[in-house]
Coordinates of C-alpha atoms and ligand atoms in Angstrom, one line a residue:
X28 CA 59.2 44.5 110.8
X29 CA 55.3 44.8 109.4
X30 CA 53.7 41.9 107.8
X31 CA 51.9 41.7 105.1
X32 CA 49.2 39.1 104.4
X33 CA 48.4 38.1 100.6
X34 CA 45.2 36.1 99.9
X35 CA 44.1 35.7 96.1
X36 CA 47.9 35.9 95.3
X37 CA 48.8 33.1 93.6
X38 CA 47.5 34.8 89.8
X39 CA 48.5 37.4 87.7
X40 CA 48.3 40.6 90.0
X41 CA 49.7 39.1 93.9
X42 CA 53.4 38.5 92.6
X43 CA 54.1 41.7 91.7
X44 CA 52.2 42.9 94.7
X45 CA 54.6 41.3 97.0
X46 CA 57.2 42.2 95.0
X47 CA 56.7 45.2 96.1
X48 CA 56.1 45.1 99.7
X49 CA 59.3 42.6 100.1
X50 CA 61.3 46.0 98.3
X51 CA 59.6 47.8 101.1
X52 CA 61.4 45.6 103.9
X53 CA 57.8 44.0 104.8
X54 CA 57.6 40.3 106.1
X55 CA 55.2 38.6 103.4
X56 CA 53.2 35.9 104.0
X57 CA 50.8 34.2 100.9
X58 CA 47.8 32.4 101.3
X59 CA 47.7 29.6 99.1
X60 CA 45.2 27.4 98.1
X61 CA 47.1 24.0 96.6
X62 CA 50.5 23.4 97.1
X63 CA 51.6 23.2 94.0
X64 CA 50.9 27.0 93.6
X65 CA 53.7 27.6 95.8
X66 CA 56.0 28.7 93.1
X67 CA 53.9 31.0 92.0
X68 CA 55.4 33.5 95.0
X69 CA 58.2 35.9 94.8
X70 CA 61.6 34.4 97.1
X71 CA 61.3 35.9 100.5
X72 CA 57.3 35.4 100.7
X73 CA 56.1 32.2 102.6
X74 CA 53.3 30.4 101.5
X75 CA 50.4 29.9 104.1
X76 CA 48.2 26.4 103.0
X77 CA 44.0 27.5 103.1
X78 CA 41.0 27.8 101.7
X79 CA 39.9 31.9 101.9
X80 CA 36.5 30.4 101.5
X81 CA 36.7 28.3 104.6
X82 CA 37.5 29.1 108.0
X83 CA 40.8 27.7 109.1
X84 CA 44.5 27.9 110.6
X85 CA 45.2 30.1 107.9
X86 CA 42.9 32.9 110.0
X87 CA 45.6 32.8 113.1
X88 CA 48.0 34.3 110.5
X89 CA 45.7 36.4 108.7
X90 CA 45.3 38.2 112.0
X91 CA 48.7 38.3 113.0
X92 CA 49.4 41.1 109.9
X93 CA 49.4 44.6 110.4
X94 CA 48.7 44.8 106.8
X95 CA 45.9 42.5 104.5
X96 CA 45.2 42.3 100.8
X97 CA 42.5 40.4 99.4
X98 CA 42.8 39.5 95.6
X99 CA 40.7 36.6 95.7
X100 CA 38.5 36.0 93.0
X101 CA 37.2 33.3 90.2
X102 CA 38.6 34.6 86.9
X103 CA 36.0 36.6 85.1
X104 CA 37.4 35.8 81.8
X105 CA 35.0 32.1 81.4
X106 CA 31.6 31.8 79.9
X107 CA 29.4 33.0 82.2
X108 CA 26.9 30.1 82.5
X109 CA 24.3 30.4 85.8
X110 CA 26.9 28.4 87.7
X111 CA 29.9 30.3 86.8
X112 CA 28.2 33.6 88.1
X113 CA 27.6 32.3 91.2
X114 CA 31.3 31.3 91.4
X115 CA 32.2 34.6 90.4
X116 CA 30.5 36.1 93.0
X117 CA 30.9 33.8 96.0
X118 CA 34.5 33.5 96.1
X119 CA 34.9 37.1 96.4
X120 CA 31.7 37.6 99.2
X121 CA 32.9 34.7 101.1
X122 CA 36.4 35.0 100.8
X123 CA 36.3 38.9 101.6
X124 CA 33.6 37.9 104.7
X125 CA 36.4 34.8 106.1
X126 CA 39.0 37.3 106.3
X127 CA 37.2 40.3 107.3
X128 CA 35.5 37.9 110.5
X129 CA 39.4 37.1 111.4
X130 CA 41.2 40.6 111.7
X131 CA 41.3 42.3 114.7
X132 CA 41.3 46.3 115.1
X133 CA 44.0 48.4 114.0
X134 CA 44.5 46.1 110.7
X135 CA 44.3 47.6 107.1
X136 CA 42.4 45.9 105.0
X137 CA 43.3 46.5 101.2
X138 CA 40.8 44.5 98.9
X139 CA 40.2 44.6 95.3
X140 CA 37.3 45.9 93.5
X141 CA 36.8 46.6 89.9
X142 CA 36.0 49.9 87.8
X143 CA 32.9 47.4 87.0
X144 CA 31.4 48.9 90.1
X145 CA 30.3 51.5 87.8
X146 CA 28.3 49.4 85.2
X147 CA 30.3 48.3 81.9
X148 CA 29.3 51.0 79.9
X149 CA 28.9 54.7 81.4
X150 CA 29.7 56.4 78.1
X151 CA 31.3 59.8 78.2
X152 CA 30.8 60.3 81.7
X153 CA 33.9 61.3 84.1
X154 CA 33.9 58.8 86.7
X155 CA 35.0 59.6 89.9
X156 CA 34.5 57.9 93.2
X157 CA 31.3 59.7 94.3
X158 CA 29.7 58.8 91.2
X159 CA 26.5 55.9 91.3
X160 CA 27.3 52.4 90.8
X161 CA 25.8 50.5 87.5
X162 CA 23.4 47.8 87.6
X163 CA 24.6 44.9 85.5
X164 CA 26.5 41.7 86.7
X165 CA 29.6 42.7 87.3
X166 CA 28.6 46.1 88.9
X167 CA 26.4 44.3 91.5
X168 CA 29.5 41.6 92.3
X169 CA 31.6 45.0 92.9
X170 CA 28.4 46.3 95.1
X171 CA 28.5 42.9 97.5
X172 CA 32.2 42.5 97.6
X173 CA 33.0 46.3 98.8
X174 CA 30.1 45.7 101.4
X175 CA 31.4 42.9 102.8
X176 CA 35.3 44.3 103.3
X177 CA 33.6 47.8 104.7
X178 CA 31.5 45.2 107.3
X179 CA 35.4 46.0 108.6
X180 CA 35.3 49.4 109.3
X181 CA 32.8 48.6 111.7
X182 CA 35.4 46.8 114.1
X183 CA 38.1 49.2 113.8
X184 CA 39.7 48.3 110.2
X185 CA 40.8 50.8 107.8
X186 CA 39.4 49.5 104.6
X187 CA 40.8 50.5 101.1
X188 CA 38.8 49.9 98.3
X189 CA 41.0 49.8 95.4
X190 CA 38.8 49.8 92.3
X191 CA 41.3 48.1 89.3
X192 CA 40.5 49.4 85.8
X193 CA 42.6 46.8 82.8
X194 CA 45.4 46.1 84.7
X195 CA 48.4 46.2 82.0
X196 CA 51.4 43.7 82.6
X197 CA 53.7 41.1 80.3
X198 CA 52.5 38.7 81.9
X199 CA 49.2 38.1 82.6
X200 CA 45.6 39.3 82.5
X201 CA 44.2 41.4 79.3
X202 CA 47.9 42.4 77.5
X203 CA 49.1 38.7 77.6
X204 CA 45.8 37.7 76.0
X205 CA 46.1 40.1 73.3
X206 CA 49.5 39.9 72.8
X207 CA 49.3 36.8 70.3
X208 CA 47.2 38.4 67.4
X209 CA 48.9 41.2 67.3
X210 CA 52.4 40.3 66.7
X211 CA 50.3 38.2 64.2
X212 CA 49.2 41.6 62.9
X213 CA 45.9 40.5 63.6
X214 CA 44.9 43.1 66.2
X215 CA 42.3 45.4 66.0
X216 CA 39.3 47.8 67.9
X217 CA 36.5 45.8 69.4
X218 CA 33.8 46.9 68.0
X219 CA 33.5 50.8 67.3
X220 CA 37.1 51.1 69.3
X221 CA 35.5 54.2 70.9
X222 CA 34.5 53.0 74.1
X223 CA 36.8 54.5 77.2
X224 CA 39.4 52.2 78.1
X225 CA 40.2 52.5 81.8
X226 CA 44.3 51.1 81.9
X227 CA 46.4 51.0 85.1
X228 CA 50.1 49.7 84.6
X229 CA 51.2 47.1 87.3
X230 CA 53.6 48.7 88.4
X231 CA 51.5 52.1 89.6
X232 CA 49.3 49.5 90.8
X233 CA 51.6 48.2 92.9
X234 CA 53.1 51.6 94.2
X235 CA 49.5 52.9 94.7
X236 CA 48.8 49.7 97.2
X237 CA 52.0 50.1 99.2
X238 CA 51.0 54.4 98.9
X239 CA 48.0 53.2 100.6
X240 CA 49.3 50.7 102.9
X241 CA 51.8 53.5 104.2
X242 CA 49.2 56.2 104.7
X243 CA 46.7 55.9 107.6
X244 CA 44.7 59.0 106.8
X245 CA 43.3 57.3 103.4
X246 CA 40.2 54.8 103.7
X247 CA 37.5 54.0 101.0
X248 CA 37.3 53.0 97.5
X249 CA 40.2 54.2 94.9
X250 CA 39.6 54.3 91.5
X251 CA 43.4 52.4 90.0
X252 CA 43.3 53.9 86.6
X253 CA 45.6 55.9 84.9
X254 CA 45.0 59.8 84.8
X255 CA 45.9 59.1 81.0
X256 CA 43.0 56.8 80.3
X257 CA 42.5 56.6 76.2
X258 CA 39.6 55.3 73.8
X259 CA 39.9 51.6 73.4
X260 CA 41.2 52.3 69.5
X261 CA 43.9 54.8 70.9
X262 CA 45.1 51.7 72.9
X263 CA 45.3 49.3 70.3
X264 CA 47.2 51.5 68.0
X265 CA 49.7 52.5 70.9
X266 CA 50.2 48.9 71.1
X267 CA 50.4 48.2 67.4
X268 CA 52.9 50.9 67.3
X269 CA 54.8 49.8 69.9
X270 CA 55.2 46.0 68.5
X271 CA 55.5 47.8 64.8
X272 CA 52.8 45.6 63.5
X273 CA 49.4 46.6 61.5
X274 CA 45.9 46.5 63.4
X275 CA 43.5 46.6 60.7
X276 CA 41.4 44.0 61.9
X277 CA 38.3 44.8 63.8
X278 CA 36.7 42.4 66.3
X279 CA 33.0 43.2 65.3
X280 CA 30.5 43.8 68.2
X281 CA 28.3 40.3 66.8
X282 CA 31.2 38.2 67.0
X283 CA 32.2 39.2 70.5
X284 CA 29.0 38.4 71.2
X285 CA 28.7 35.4 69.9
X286 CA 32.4 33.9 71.3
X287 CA 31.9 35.4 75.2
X288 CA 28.0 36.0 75.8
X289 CA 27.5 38.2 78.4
X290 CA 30.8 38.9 79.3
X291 CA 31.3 40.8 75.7
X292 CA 29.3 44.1 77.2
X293 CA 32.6 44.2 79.1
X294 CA 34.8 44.9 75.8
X295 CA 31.9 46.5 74.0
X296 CA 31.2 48.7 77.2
X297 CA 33.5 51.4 78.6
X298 CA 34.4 53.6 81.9
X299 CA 36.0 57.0 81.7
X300 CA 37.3 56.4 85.3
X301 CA 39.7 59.2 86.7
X302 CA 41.8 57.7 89.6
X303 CA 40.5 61.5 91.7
X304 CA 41.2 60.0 95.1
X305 CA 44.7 58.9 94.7
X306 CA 45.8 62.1 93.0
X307 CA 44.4 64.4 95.6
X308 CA 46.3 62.1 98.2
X309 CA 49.4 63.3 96.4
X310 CA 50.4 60.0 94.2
X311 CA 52.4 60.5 91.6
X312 CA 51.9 57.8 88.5
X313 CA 54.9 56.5 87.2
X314 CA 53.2 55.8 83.9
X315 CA 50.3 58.4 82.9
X316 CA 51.3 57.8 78.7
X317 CA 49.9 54.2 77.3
X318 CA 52.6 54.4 75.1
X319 CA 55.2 54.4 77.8
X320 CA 53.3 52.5 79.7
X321 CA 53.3 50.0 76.7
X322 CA 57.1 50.4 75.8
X323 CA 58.0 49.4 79.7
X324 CA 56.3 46.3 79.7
X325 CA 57.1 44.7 76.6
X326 CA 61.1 45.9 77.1
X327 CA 61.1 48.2 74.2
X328 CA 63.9 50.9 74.6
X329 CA 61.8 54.8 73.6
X330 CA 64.0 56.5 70.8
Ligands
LIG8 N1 43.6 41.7 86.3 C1 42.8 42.7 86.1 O1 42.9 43.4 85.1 C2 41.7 43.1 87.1 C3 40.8 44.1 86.9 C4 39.9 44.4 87.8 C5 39.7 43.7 88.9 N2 40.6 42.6 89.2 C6 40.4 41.8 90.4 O2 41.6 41.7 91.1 C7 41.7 40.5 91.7 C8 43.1 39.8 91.3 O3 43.2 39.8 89.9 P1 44.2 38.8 89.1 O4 44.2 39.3 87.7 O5 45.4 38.7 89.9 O6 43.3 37.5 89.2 P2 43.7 36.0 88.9 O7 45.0 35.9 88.2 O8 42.6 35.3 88.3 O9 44.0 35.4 90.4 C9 42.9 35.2 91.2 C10 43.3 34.7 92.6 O10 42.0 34.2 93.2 C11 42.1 32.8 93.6 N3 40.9 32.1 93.3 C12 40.3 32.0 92.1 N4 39.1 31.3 92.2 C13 39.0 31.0 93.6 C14 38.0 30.3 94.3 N5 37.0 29.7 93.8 N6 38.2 30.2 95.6 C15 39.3 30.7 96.2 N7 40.3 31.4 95.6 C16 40.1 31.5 94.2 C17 43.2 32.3 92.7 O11 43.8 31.1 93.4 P3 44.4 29.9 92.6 O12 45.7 30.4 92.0 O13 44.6 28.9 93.6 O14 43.4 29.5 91.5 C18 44.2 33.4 92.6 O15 45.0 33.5 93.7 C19 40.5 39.6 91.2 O16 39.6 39.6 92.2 C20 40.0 40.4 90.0 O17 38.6 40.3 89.8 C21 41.6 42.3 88.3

């Protein structure tokens, strides 16, 4: 049987990840940081005690996997004080670097990235793969966290890159935070609402991983967006449609700005990513349509 080794699992995205691979009849094994986070795995997935920051035991069985994903990462969604953005990028470099240093040829190496690679705001430009990266923050993180799992290619790994736009699920990351104020009715664009919105639902996400897992010919960074990507106001009336409640209520640009610093170029900003690679490689997306997409998570029957 293959084995599959999670580290960065124990948050919104890894679950469902192994979810998925367990369906596939892979042996999953979860790196996990305290134990109390152990019941944040799927049944059938056994929990592996570490640090990804530090070398350790946990390294042995890293290695023993035919296939790794790396999903470790301090949560962007903090203020960004000088401290936190080093936290944000060091547990990704280092973490990526401690499991790169411990797998041995023949390994694929899946590890997360971010559509931020390409700056927060590229306007209407079509993003593909080959196009530059930005230069803020976030983009730079993206830069030292790809070059760090590609270090791997060097000793005979087959490194995926799999760039994640908004990643759409019930249950955690951007949907669960927005969910609140709009069954409130008290959703609404951020700012203009015009900015590209880059959406992947989990569960292409998680078909796109295994897709990659399964395929040795593909290596390299993936752009995880749906081919149906939408303006960040056709999003919020897709979902204010799909819940049947008003979204009258603009966030505007100054109070974004004020609440989350930095971080707010990431709402303000956006990426007209188009997930090229993947589609060429002949993946089919389950969920192309936001409102679909939209309908599936939150249960909601299409009439
Ligand atoms: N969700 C999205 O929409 C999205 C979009 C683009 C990129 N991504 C990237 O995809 C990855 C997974 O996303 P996610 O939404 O599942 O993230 P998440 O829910 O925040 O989970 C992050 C994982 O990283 C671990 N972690 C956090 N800080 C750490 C630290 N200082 N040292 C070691 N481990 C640490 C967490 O462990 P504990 O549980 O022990 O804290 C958890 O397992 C992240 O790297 C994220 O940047 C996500």
């Amino acid at each position: 049987m293959k084995k599959v080794f999670v580290a960065g699992g124990t948050g919104f995205i890894g679950p469902h990840l192994m979810r998925a691979f367990l369906a596939r009849g892979f042996e999953v094994e979860a790196l996990v940081r305290h134990p109390t986070k152990k019941d944040r795995l799927p049944p059938g997935a056994r929990p592996v005690l570490g640090d990804p920051l530090r070398p350790g035991p946990w390294q042995e069985v890293c290695a023993s996997a035919q296939v790794v994903v790396n999903l470790v990462g301090a949560n962007i969604f903090s203020r960004w004080t000088p401290a936190y953005k080093r936290l944000i990028k060091e547990s990704r470099v280092e973490a990526t670097r401690q499991i790169v240093s411990s797998l041995p040829k023949g390994t694929v190496l899946l590890n997360a990235s971010a559509v931020g690679f390409y700056g927060a705001d590229r306007g209407e430009e079509e993003i593909t793969e080959e196009s530059s990266p930005g230069k803020d923050f976030l983009a730079q993180v993206c830069q030292e966290w790809e070059k760090e799992a590609l270090e791997g290619e060097k000793r005979g790994i087959r490194v995926c890159l799999m760039r994640f736009g908004i990643v759409l699920g019930s249950d955690g990351g951007a949907l669960k935070k927005m969910l609140l104020p709009f069954k409130l009715g008290l959703g609404g664009p951020l700012g203009s609402g015009e900015q590209w919105f880059p959406w992947i639902h989990i569960g292409d996400l998680c078909e796109a991983a295994c897709f990659l897992a399964e395929k040795n010919s593909l290596k390299g960074p993936f752009n995880f967006v749906s081919p149906g990507i939408v303006r960040q106001k056709e999003f919020v009336k897709a979902l204010a449609k799909v819940l049947k409640r008003p979204a009258v209520f603009p966030v505007p640009k100054l109070a974004l700005k004020f609440i989350f610093g930095e971080l707010a170029e990431l709402f303000l900003g956006g990426v007209k990513a188009r997930p090229q690679k993947l589609l060429e490689a002949g993946f089919r997306f389950r969920f192309p349509d936001i409102e679909q997409a939209l309908k599936n998570l939150l249960k909601i029957s299409s009439s």
